[in-house]
PDB file of C-alpha atoms in Angstrom:
ATOM      1  CA  MET A 512      83.285  28.059  88.949  1.00 87.00           C
ATOM      2  CA  LYS A 513      82.433  27.863  85.254  1.00 94.00           C
ATOM      3  CA  ARG A 514      84.941  29.249  82.794  1.00 96.00           C
ATOM      4  CA  ILE A 515      83.649  31.769  80.267  1.00 97.00           C
ATOM      5  CA  GLU A 516      83.911  30.302  76.778  1.00 96.00           C
ATOM      6  CA  LYS A 517      81.924  32.547  74.426  1.00 97.00           C
ATOM      7  CA  ALA A 518      81.922  36.005  75.956  1.00 97.00           C
ATOM      8  CA  TRP A 519      80.026  38.883  74.382  1.00 98.00           C
ATOM      9  CA  ILE A 520      78.380  42.059  75.653  1.00 98.00           C
ATOM     10  CA  LYS A 521      75.054  43.669  74.766  1.00 97.00           C
ATOM     11  CA  LEU A 522      74.468  47.380  75.414  1.00 97.00           C
ATOM     12  CA  LYS A 523      71.014  48.931  75.158  1.00 95.00           C
ATOM     13  CA  GLN A 524      69.136  52.071  76.038  1.00 92.00           C
ATOM     14  CA  ASN A 525      66.067  50.151  77.242  1.00 91.00           C
ATOM     15  CA  ILE A 526      65.177  46.548  77.982  1.00 92.00           C
ATOM     16  CA  ASP A 527      62.514  44.559  76.153  1.00 92.00           C
ATOM     17  CA  SER A 528      60.513  41.551  77.343  1.00 91.00           C
ATOM     18  CA  GLU A 529      63.246  39.094  76.326  1.00 95.00           C
ATOM     19  CA  ASP A 530      65.898  41.055  78.224  1.00 95.00           C
ATOM     20  CA  TYR A 531      63.536  41.272  81.188  1.00 94.00           C
ATOM     21  CA  GLU A 532      63.190  37.499  81.402  1.00 96.00           C
ATOM     22  CA  LEU A 533      66.929  36.892  81.179  1.00 97.00           C
ATOM     23  CA  ILE A 534      67.758  39.524  83.795  1.00 97.00           C
ATOM     24  CA  GLN A 535      64.975  38.282  86.053  1.00 95.00           C
ATOM     25  CA  GLN A 536      66.347  34.731  85.862  1.00 97.00           C
ATOM     26  CA  LEU A 537      69.844  35.988  86.689  1.00 97.00           C
ATOM     27  CA  GLN A 538      68.469  37.986  89.604  1.00 96.00           C
ATOM     28  CA  GLU A 539      66.691  34.928  90.984  1.00 96.00           C
ATOM     29  CA  ARG A 540      69.915  32.887  90.837  1.00 97.00           C
ATOM     30  CA  CYS A 541      71.805  35.630  92.659  1.00 97.00           C
ATOM     31  CA  LEU A 542      69.153  36.169  95.317  1.00 95.00           C
ATOM     32  CA  GLU A 543      68.946  32.450  96.008  1.00 95.00           C
ATOM     33  CA  HIS A 544      72.720  32.192  96.372  1.00 96.00           C
ATOM     34  CA  ASP A 545      73.505  35.440  98.209  1.00 95.00           C
ATOM     35  CA  LYS A 546      70.409  35.962 100.374  1.00 93.00           C
ATOM     36  CA  THR A 547      70.787  39.717  99.884  1.00 94.00           C
ATOM     37  CA  ALA A 548      68.685  42.358  98.132  1.00 92.00           C
ATOM     38  CA  LEU A 549      69.085  43.956  94.708  1.00 93.00           C
ATOM     39  CA  LYS A 550      67.488  47.086  93.268  1.00 91.00           C
ATOM     40  CA  VAL A 551      67.474  46.809  89.488  1.00 91.00           C
ATOM     41  CA  GLU A 552      63.941  48.213  88.880  1.00 86.00           C
ATOM     42  CA  LEU A 553      63.111  45.792  86.045  1.00 87.00           C
ATOM     43  CA  ASP A 554      59.352  46.313  86.115  1.00 81.00           C
ATOM     44  CA  TYR A 555      59.836  50.067  86.105  1.00 78.00           C
ATOM     45  CA  LYS A 556      62.153  49.875  83.116  1.00 83.00           C
ATOM     46  CA  LEU A 557      60.113  47.488  81.002  1.00 77.00           C
ATOM     47  CA  GLY A 558      58.349  49.200  78.148  1.00 56.00           C
ATOM     48  CA  VAL A 559      60.251  52.479  78.300  1.00 54.00           C
ATOM     49  CA  ALA A 560      59.687  54.291  75.024  1.00 41.00           C
ATOM     50  CA  GLY A 561      62.650  56.627  75.051  1.00 41.00           C
ATOM     51  CA  ALA A 562      65.064  58.790  76.987  1.00 40.00           C
ATOM     52  CA  ARG A 563      63.917  61.717  79.084  1.00 44.00           C
ATOM     53  CA  SER A 564      66.382  64.172  77.617  1.00 42.00           C
ATOM     54  CA  GLY A 565      67.905  64.943  74.279  1.00 43.00           C
ATOM     55  CA  VAL A 566      70.986  62.869  75.070  1.00 50.00           C
ATOM     56  CA  GLN A 567      70.218  59.189  74.726  1.00 73.00           C
ATOM     57  CA  SER A 568      72.316  57.137  77.113  1.00 85.00           C
ATOM     58  CA  ILE A 569      73.023  53.447  77.364  1.00 92.00           C
ATOM     59  CA  ASN A 570      71.306  52.190  80.517  1.00 93.00           C
ATOM     60  CA  GLU A 571      71.515  48.412  80.181  1.00 96.00           C
ATOM     61  CA  PHE A 572      74.821  46.513  80.256  1.00 98.00           C
ATOM     62  CA  MET A 573      74.591  42.745  79.732  1.00 98.00           C
ATOM     63  CA  TYR A 574      77.437  40.197  79.701  1.00 98.00           C
ATOM     64  CA  PHE A 575      76.792  36.813  78.072  1.00 98.00           C
ATOM     65  CA  ASP A 576      78.548  33.475  77.862  1.00 98.00           C
ATOM     66  CA  GLY A 577      77.016  32.093  74.711  1.00 97.00           C
ATOM     67  CA  GLU A 578      73.249  32.363  75.229  1.00 96.00           C
ATOM     68  CA  ARG A 579      73.443  32.608  79.020  1.00 97.00           C
ATOM     69  CA  LEU A 580      73.316  36.015  80.694  1.00 98.00           C
ATOM     70  CA  ILE A 581      75.981  35.939  83.396  1.00 98.00           C
ATOM     71  CA  GLY A 582      76.401  39.606  84.316  1.00 98.00           C
ATOM     72  CA  TYR A 583      74.265  42.722  84.390  1.00 98.00           C
ATOM     73  CA  ILE A 584      74.467  46.368  85.412  1.00 97.00           C
ATOM     74  CA  GLY A 585      71.455  48.653  85.103  1.00 96.00           C
ATOM     75  CA  ILE A 586      71.158  52.410  85.400  1.00 94.00           C
ATOM     76  CA  CYS A 587      68.132  54.304  86.696  1.00 88.00           C
ATOM     77  CA  SER A 588      67.817  58.071  86.453  1.00 79.00           C
ATOM     78  CA  PHE A 589      65.243  59.963  88.499  1.00 71.00           C
ATOM     79  CA  GLY A 590      66.363  63.492  87.687  1.00 66.00           C
ATOM     80  CA  GLY A 591      69.580  63.370  89.717  1.00 74.00           C
ATOM     81  CA  PRO A 592      72.698  61.183  89.783  1.00 88.00           C
ATOM     82  CA  TRP A 593      72.452  57.793  88.110  1.00 92.00           C
ATOM     83  CA  GLU A 594      71.550  54.901  90.400  1.00 94.00           C
ATOM     84  CA  VAL A 595      73.732  51.923  89.505  1.00 96.00           C
ATOM     85  CA  ASN A 596      73.161  48.358  90.640  1.00 96.00           C
ATOM     86  CA  GLY A 597      74.080  44.985  89.184  1.00 97.00           C
ATOM     87  CA  MET A 598      75.072  41.365  89.675  1.00 97.00           C
ATOM     88  CA  VAL A 599      77.094  38.425  88.380  1.00 98.00           C
ATOM     89  CA  ASP A 600      76.000  34.806  88.149  1.00 98.00           C
ATOM     90  CA  PRO A 601      77.424  32.996  91.219  1.00 97.00           C
ATOM     91  CA  GLU A 602      78.949  30.310  88.959  1.00 97.00           C
ATOM     92  CA  TYR A 603      80.932  32.874  86.929  1.00 97.00           C
ATOM     93  CA  ARG A 604      82.378  35.142  89.583  1.00 96.00           C
ATOM     94  CA  GLY A 605      86.063  35.971  89.922  1.00 95.00           C
ATOM     95  CA  GLN A 606      86.597  36.421  86.161  1.00 96.00           C
ATOM     96  CA  GLY A 607      86.274  40.187  85.873  1.00 96.00           C
ATOM     97  CA  VAL A 608      82.712  40.236  84.533  1.00 98.00           C
ATOM     98  CA  PHE A 609      81.443  43.020  86.778  1.00 97.00           C
ATOM     99  CA  THR A 610      84.655  45.025  86.408  1.00 97.00           C
ATOM    100  CA  LYS A 611      84.322  45.013  82.614  1.00 98.00           C
ATOM    101  CA  LEU A 612      80.688  46.087  82.744  1.00 98.00           C
ATOM    102  CA  PHE A 613      81.474  48.852  85.222  1.00 98.00           C
ATOM    103  CA  GLU A 614      84.246  50.179  82.976  1.00 97.00           C
ATOM    104  CA  LEU A 615      81.615  50.555  80.260  1.00 97.00           C
ATOM    105  CA  VAL A 616      79.288  52.336  82.696  1.00 97.00           C
ATOM    106  CA  LEU A 617      82.058  54.799  83.590  1.00 96.00           C
ATOM    107  CA  ALA A 618      82.765  55.454  79.924  1.00 95.00           C
ATOM    108  CA  GLU A 619      79.084  56.112  79.277  1.00 95.00           C
ATOM    109  CA  ALA A 620      78.837  58.455  82.258  1.00 93.00           C
ATOM    110  CA  LYS A 621      81.761  60.452  80.889  1.00 93.00           C
ATOM    111  CA  ARG A 622      80.234  60.541  77.413  1.00 92.00           C
ATOM    112  CA  VAL A 623      76.885  61.981  78.501  1.00 89.00           C
ATOM    113  CA  GLU A 624      78.355  64.110  81.315  1.00 85.00           C
ATOM    114  CA  THR A 625      76.166  62.872  84.162  1.00 86.00           C
ATOM    115  CA  LYS A 626      75.835  64.515  87.569  1.00 81.00           C
ATOM    116  CA  GLY A 627      77.744  61.617  89.049  1.00 90.00           C
ATOM    117  CA  MET A 628      76.348  58.282  90.131  1.00 94.00           C
ATOM    118  CA  LEU A 629      75.091  56.480  93.191  1.00 95.00           C
ATOM    119  CA  LEU A 630      76.437  52.946  93.560  1.00 97.00           C
ATOM    120  CA  LEU A 631      74.056  50.645  95.439  1.00 97.00           C
ATOM    121  CA  SER A 632      74.818  47.616  97.574  1.00 97.00           C
ATOM    122  CA  ASP A 633      72.933  45.611 100.154  1.00 96.00           C
ATOM    123  CA  ARG A 634      74.679  46.168 103.481  1.00 95.00           C
ATOM    124  CA  LEU A 635      75.129  42.396 103.886  1.00 95.00           C
ATOM    125  CA  SER A 636      76.763  41.909 100.469  1.00 95.00           C
ATOM    126  CA  ASP A 637      80.502  41.573 101.142  1.00 94.00           C
ATOM    127  CA  SER A 638      81.409  41.486  97.456  1.00 94.00           C
ATOM    128  CA  GLY A 639      79.257  44.512  96.645  1.00 95.00           C
ATOM    129  CA  GLN A 640      80.614  46.562  99.518  1.00 97.00           C
ATOM    130  CA  LYS A 641      84.222  45.680  98.670  1.00 96.00           C
ATOM    131  CA  PHE A 642      83.791  46.542  94.991  1.00 96.00           C
ATOM    132  CA  ILE A 643      82.326  49.936  95.802  1.00 97.00           C
ATOM    133  CA  ALA A 644      85.055  50.655  98.348  1.00 97.00           C
ATOM    134  CA  ALA A 645      87.661  50.031  95.649  1.00 96.00           C
ATOM    135  CA  THR A 646      86.062  52.690  93.392  1.00 96.00           C
ATOM    136  CA  GLY A 647      86.671  55.437  95.939  1.00 96.00           C
ATOM    137  CA  ALA A 648      82.964  56.281  96.148  1.00 97.00           C
ATOM    138  CA  ARG A 649      81.942  57.969  99.399  1.00 97.00           C
ATOM    139  CA  TYR A 650      79.001  56.982 101.560  1.00 96.00           C
ATOM    140  CA  ASN A 651      75.875  59.028 100.821  1.00 92.00           C
ATOM    141  CA  HIS A 652      72.889  57.481 102.589  1.00 90.00           C
ATOM    142  CA  SER A 653      71.037  54.245 103.312  1.00 92.00           C
ATOM    143  CA  GLU A 654      67.473  53.105 102.761  1.00 91.00           C
ATOM    144  CA  TYR A 655      65.478  50.472 104.571  1.00 91.00           C
ATOM    145  CA  GLU A 656      63.254  48.208 102.513  1.00 92.00           C
ATOM    146  CA  MET A 657      60.128  47.474 104.527  1.00 94.00           C
ATOM    147  CA  PHE A 658      57.182  45.145 103.926  1.00 95.00           C
ATOM    148  CA  LEU A 659      53.693  45.437 105.345  1.00 95.00           C
ATOM    149  CA  LYS A 660      53.196  42.660 107.883  1.00 90.00           C
ATOM    150  CA  GLY A 661      50.466  44.029 110.147  1.00 80.00           C
ATOM    151  CA  GLU A 662      47.432  46.294 110.085  1.00 76.00           C
ATOM    152  CA  ALA A 663      46.843  49.896 111.154  1.00 66.00           C
ATOM    153  CA  SER A 664      43.799  52.133 111.255  1.00 63.00           C
ATOM    154  CA  GLN A 665      42.841  55.638 112.416  1.00 62.00           C
ATOM    155  CA  GLN A 666      42.896  57.225 108.984  1.00 60.00           C
ATOM    156  CA  GLN A 667      42.184  60.946 109.258  1.00 61.00           C
ATOM    157  CA  PRO A 668      39.273  62.134 107.094  1.00 65.00           C
ATOM    158  CA  GLY A 669      39.416  65.101 104.789  1.00 80.00           C
ATOM    159  CA  LEU A 670      42.400  64.173 102.632  1.00 88.00           C
ATOM    160  CA  SER A 671      42.064  63.360  98.956  1.00 90.00           C
ATOM    161  CA  PHE A 672      44.314  61.920  96.249  1.00 90.00           C
ATOM    162  CA  ARG A 673      44.633  63.576  92.869  1.00 93.00           C
ATOM    163  CA  LYS A 674      46.566  61.870  90.099  1.00 94.00           C
ATOM    164  CA  ALA A 675      49.366  64.211  88.987  1.00 94.00           C
ATOM    165  CA  THR A 676      49.615  65.439  85.388  1.00 93.00           C
ATOM    166  CA  ASN A 677      52.540  66.911  83.475  1.00 93.00           C
ATOM    167  CA  ALA A 678      51.339  70.344  84.576  1.00 93.00           C
ATOM    168  CA  ASP A 679      52.319  69.322  88.131  1.00 93.00           C
ATOM    169  CA  ALA A 680      55.922  68.443  87.202  1.00 91.00           C
ATOM    170  CA  LYS A 681      57.388  71.598  88.759  1.00 90.00           C
ATOM    171  CA  GLU A 682      55.471  71.092  92.008  1.00 92.00           C
ATOM    172  CA  ILE A 683      56.609  67.459  92.203  1.00 91.00           C
ATOM    173  CA  ALA A 684      60.244  68.448  91.624  1.00 88.00           C
ATOM    174  CA  ARG A 685      59.938  71.154  94.293  1.00 89.00           C
ATOM    175  CA  GLN A 686      58.597  68.667  96.815  1.00 90.00           C
ATOM    176  CA  ASN A 687      61.271  66.094  95.959  1.00 86.00           C
ATOM    177  CA  ALA A 688      63.929  68.745  96.591  1.00 84.00           C
ATOM    178  CA  ILE A 689      62.438  69.439 100.022  1.00 86.00           C
ATOM    179  CA  TYR A 690      61.996  65.808 101.047  1.00 83.00           C
ATOM    180  CA  PHE A 691      65.132  64.227  99.650  1.00 75.00           C
ATOM    181  CA  ASN A 692      67.737  66.960  99.090  1.00 66.00           C
ATOM    182  CA  ASP A 693      66.941  69.127 102.117  1.00 49.00           C
ATOM    183  CA  GLU A 694      66.401  72.094  99.826  1.00 47.00           C
ATOM    184  CA  ARG A 695      63.612  74.650  99.725  1.00 47.00           C
ATOM    185  CA  GLU A 696      64.276  76.347  96.424  1.00 48.00           C
ATOM    186  CA  GLU A 697      61.219  77.606  94.597  1.00 48.00           C
ATOM    187  CA  GLU A 698      63.023  77.517  91.254  1.00 56.00           C
ATOM    188  CA  VAL A 699      63.509  74.009  89.945  1.00 56.00           C
ATOM    189  CA  LYS A 700      65.684  73.317  86.906  1.00 61.00           C
ATOM    190  CA  PRO A 701      63.828  71.812  83.919  1.00 62.00           C
ATOM    191  CA  GLU A 702      66.248  68.890  83.750  1.00 59.00           C
ATOM    192  CA  ASP A 703      65.251  67.915  87.299  1.00 58.00           C
ATOM    193  CA  MET A 704      61.586  67.598  86.382  1.00 74.00           C
ATOM    194  CA  ILE A 705      60.029  64.195  85.846  1.00 78.00           C
ATOM    195  CA  MET A 706      56.865  64.079  83.759  1.00 85.00           C
ATOM    196  CA  PRO A 707      54.251  62.139  85.786  1.00 89.00           C
ATOM    197  CA  GLU A 708      52.244  61.094  82.745  1.00 88.00           C
ATOM    198  CA  GLU A 709      55.373  59.521  81.258  1.00 84.00           C
ATOM    199  CA  GLU A 710      56.157  57.864  84.585  1.00 85.00           C
ATOM    200  CA  GLU A 711      52.674  56.388  84.694  1.00 86.00           C
ATOM    201  CA  LYS A 712      53.347  54.637  81.376  1.00 80.00           C
ATOM    202  CA  ARG A 713      56.279  52.984  83.128  1.00 77.00           C
ATOM    203  CA  GLY A 714      54.078  51.795  85.984  1.00 81.00           C
ATOM    204  CA  MET A 715      54.813  54.547  88.521  1.00 87.00           C
ATOM    205  CA  THR A 716      51.814  56.762  89.344  1.00 92.00           C
ATOM    206  CA  CYS A 717      52.281  60.004  91.259  1.00 94.00           C
ATOM    207  CA  TYR A 718      49.465  61.343  93.429  1.00 95.00           C
ATOM    208  CA  LEU A 719      49.244  64.800  94.950  1.00 96.00           C
ATOM    209  CA  VAL A 720      47.517  64.841  98.309  1.00 94.00           C
ATOM    210  CA  GLU A 721      45.127  67.678  99.113  1.00 94.00           C
ATOM    211  CA  LYS A 722      43.341  69.029 102.189  1.00 92.00           C
ATOM    212  CA  ASP A 723      40.459  71.403 101.518  1.00 90.00           C
ATOM    213  CA  GLY A 724      41.748  71.938  97.974  1.00 89.00           C
ATOM    214  CA  GLU A 725      45.323  72.755  99.079  1.00 94.00           C
ATOM    215  CA  ILE A 726      48.268  70.517  98.191  1.00 95.00           C
ATOM    216  CA  ILE A 727      49.894  69.195 101.352  1.00 95.00           C
ATOM    217  CA  GLY A 728      52.106  66.386 100.021  1.00 95.00           C
ATOM    218  CA  LYS A 729      52.634  63.604  97.496  1.00 96.00           C
ATOM    219  CA  VAL A 730      53.247  59.890  97.057  1.00 95.00           C
ATOM    220  CA  ASN A 731      54.254  57.563  94.203  1.00 93.00           C
ATOM    221  CA  LEU A 732      52.587  54.156  93.874  1.00 94.00           C
ATOM    222  CA  GLN A 733      53.687  51.207  91.749  1.00 91.00           C
ATOM    223  CA  LEU A 734      52.009  47.838  91.185  1.00 87.00           C
ATOM    224  CA  THR A 735      53.910  45.053  89.454  1.00 81.00           C
ATOM    225  CA  SER A 736      53.329  41.302  89.565  1.00 74.00           C
ATOM    226  CA  LYS A 737      51.024  41.715  92.574  1.00 77.00           C
ATOM    227  CA  LEU A 738      53.698  43.659  94.503  1.00 89.00           C
ATOM    228  CA  GLY A 739      52.572  47.117  95.516  1.00 93.00           C
ATOM    229  CA  ALA A 740      55.262  49.678  96.257  1.00 93.00           C
ATOM    230  CA  ILE A 741      55.196  53.088  97.923  1.00 93.00           C
ATOM    231  CA  PHE A 742      57.869  55.644  97.020  1.00 89.00           C
ATOM    232  CA  GLY A 743      58.512  59.342  97.478  1.00 88.00           C
ATOM    233  CA  LEU A 744      55.976  59.891 100.239  1.00 91.00           C
ATOM    234  CA  GLY A 745      56.155  63.269 101.923  1.00 91.00           C
ATOM    235  CA  VAL A 746      54.189  66.027 103.639  1.00 93.00           C
ATOM    236  CA  LEU A 747      55.156  69.672 103.139  1.00 95.00           C
ATOM    237  CA  PRO A 748      56.816  71.254 106.229  1.00 93.00           C
ATOM    238  CA  GLU A 749      53.994  73.704 106.895  1.00 94.00           C
ATOM    239  CA  HIS A 750      51.503  70.827 107.127  1.00 93.00           C
ATOM    240  CA  ARG A 751      53.451  68.479 109.377  1.00 91.00           C
ATOM    241  CA  ARG A 752      52.623  67.389 112.947  1.00 89.00           C
ATOM    242  CA  LYS A 753      48.925  67.174 112.120  1.00 89.00           C
ATOM    243  CA  GLY A 754      48.682  63.439 111.481  1.00 88.00           C
ATOM    244  CA  TYR A 755      48.624  63.856 107.711  1.00 91.00           C
ATOM    245  CA  GLY A 756      51.620  61.613 107.113  1.00 90.00           C
ATOM    246  CA  ARG A 757      49.897  58.657 108.745  1.00 90.00           C
ATOM    247  CA  SER A 758      46.664  59.309 106.874  1.00 91.00           C
ATOM    248  CA  LEU A 759      48.541  59.646 103.584  1.00 92.00           C
ATOM    249  CA  LEU A 760      50.312  56.331 104.164  1.00 93.00           C
ATOM    250  CA  LEU A 761      47.109  54.514 105.065  1.00 92.00           C
ATOM    251  CA  MET A 762      45.388  55.910 101.969  1.00 92.00           C
ATOM    252  CA  ALA A 763      48.293  54.680  99.840  1.00 93.00           C
ATOM    253  CA  ILE A 764      48.030  51.205 101.385  1.00 93.00           C
ATOM    254  CA  GLU A 765      44.299  51.112 100.765  1.00 91.00           C
ATOM    255  CA  LYS A 766      44.687  52.165  97.131  1.00 91.00           C
ATOM    256  CA  LEU A 767      47.235  49.389  96.510  1.00 93.00           C
ATOM    257  CA  LYS A 768      44.986  46.848  98.202  1.00 91.00           C
ATOM    258  CA  GLU A 769      42.105  47.950  95.985  1.00 91.00           C
ATOM    259  CA  ALA A 770      44.404  47.223  93.023  1.00 90.00           C
ATOM    260  CA  ASN A 771      44.851  43.650  94.390  1.00 91.00           C
ATOM    261  CA  ALA A 772      48.437  44.043  95.582  1.00 91.00           C
ATOM    262  CA  LYS A 773      49.428  40.783  97.262  1.00 90.00           C
ATOM    263  CA  ASP A 774      52.366  42.333  99.126  1.00 93.00           C
ATOM    264  CA  ILE A 775      53.146  45.988  99.882  1.00 95.00           C
ATOM    265  CA  MET A 776      56.612  47.410 100.363  1.00 94.00           C
ATOM    266  CA  LEU A 777      58.280  50.789 100.708  1.00 93.00           C
ATOM    267  CA  GLN A 778      61.714  52.333 101.103  1.00 86.00           C
ATOM    268  CA  VAL A 779      62.746  54.941 103.643  1.00 86.00           C
ATOM    269  CA  ALA A 780      66.030  56.713 104.343  1.00 82.00           C
ATOM    270  CA  ALA A 781      67.670  55.094 107.357  1.00 75.00           C
ATOM    271  CA  GLU A 782      68.346  58.450 109.038  1.00 77.00           C
ATOM    272  CA  ASN A 783      64.686  59.496 108.781  1.00 77.00           C
ATOM    273  CA  GLU A 784      63.693  58.244 112.222  1.00 81.00           C
ATOM    274  CA  ASN A 785      60.281  59.931 112.245  1.00 82.00           C
ATOM    275  CA  ALA A 786      59.278  58.279 108.956  1.00 84.00           C
ATOM    276  CA  LEU A 787      60.699  54.943 110.121  1.00 87.00           C
ATOM    277  CA  ASN A 788      58.622  55.032 113.306  1.00 88.00           C
ATOM    278  CA  LEU A 789      55.539  56.035 111.309  1.00 88.00           C
ATOM    279  CA  TYR A 790      55.902  53.082 108.958  1.00 92.00           C
ATOM    280  CA  LYS A 791      56.476  50.661 111.823  1.00 91.00           C
ATOM    281  CA  SER A 792      53.362  51.945 113.592  1.00 89.00           C
ATOM    282  CA  CYS A 793      51.370  51.216 110.426  1.00 90.00           C
ATOM    283  CA  GLY A 794      52.494  47.582 110.281  1.00 92.00           C
ATOM    284  CA  PHE A 795      55.719  47.692 108.227  1.00 94.00           C
ATOM    285  CA  GLU A 796      58.820  45.683 109.169  1.00 93.00           C
ATOM    286  CA  GLU A 797      62.415  46.101 107.932  1.00 92.00           C
ATOM    287  CA  THR A 798      63.630  43.415 105.524  1.00 92.00           C
ATOM    288  CA  SER A 799      66.917  44.785 104.148  1.00 93.00           C
ATOM    289  CA  THR A 800      69.176  47.854 104.100  1.00 94.00           C
ATOM    290  CA  MET A 801      70.526  49.317 100.845  1.00 95.00           C
ATOM    291  CA  ASP A 802      73.613  51.536 101.092  1.00 95.00           C
ATOM    292  CA  TYR A 803      74.173  54.322  98.534  1.00 95.00           C
ATOM    293  CA  TYR A 804      77.655  55.618  97.688  1.00 97.00           C
ATOM    294  CA  PHE A 805      78.302  58.694  95.553  1.00 96.00           C
ATOM    295  CA  LEU A 806      80.942  58.564  92.807  1.00 96.00           C
ATOM    296  CA  GLN A 807      81.858  61.776  91.018  1.00 89.00           C
ATOM    297  CA  ASN A 808      82.618  61.480  87.299  1.00 75.00           C
TER     298      ASN A 808
END
């Protein structure tokens, strides 16, 4: 273990290219040592122009020893509770680095009055699981990370992708509520809306899926450093059991391949057995499990 000699902390709303490189290097050291997964969304965050709401929050918490980044916690907000994930350099652990950063995260959450936060940890990370347990956070859900390893066909004709615009923000929020919050409210609060044109600037493109001119579902696609990612895929309840989910997934895979994605991954809630079986049938295999724990402010 290396002793910290010149400790200092940097707090920022958004990361820049220099921060990205330092955090990426830290992440690589941690992944090599721990053999577990992290979800810090660096590519998504890079180049963010500003906050989504009137309250500008600190989202990036960086702990340095001299010029070396030794600890990091990042916050992602997708219209609901903050998603919080971070790491500490293996050579500097046991010196309270993560605890100090998390205290700052809690203070920031109180300042901006968040809806609470989701603390993330790979299921195989003993240190991550123990830290979260000590906070009193309660288990919320788990997600499998899956990578495409095989091939699948039988795409159903008649579906089309349409890139979403800001005018579709309410429809996207409505679908997200159905797919991920088990809600069917027609009225969606403005603060829960994510502007797709702004998201596209951050590398995440939302597509609405149509059949004969009628919206039947949606999917988000991201391409960074040759890694294609599929998020937020869903088919509206009234259009299910018709094979559309499989067709939608295959169309998403094809679009990422056309964009020269070297690898393709996705995330699915562990309890969503139907979606899990669908993804497996299309050639995806599980690579890690991320547990989410909810902490009320």
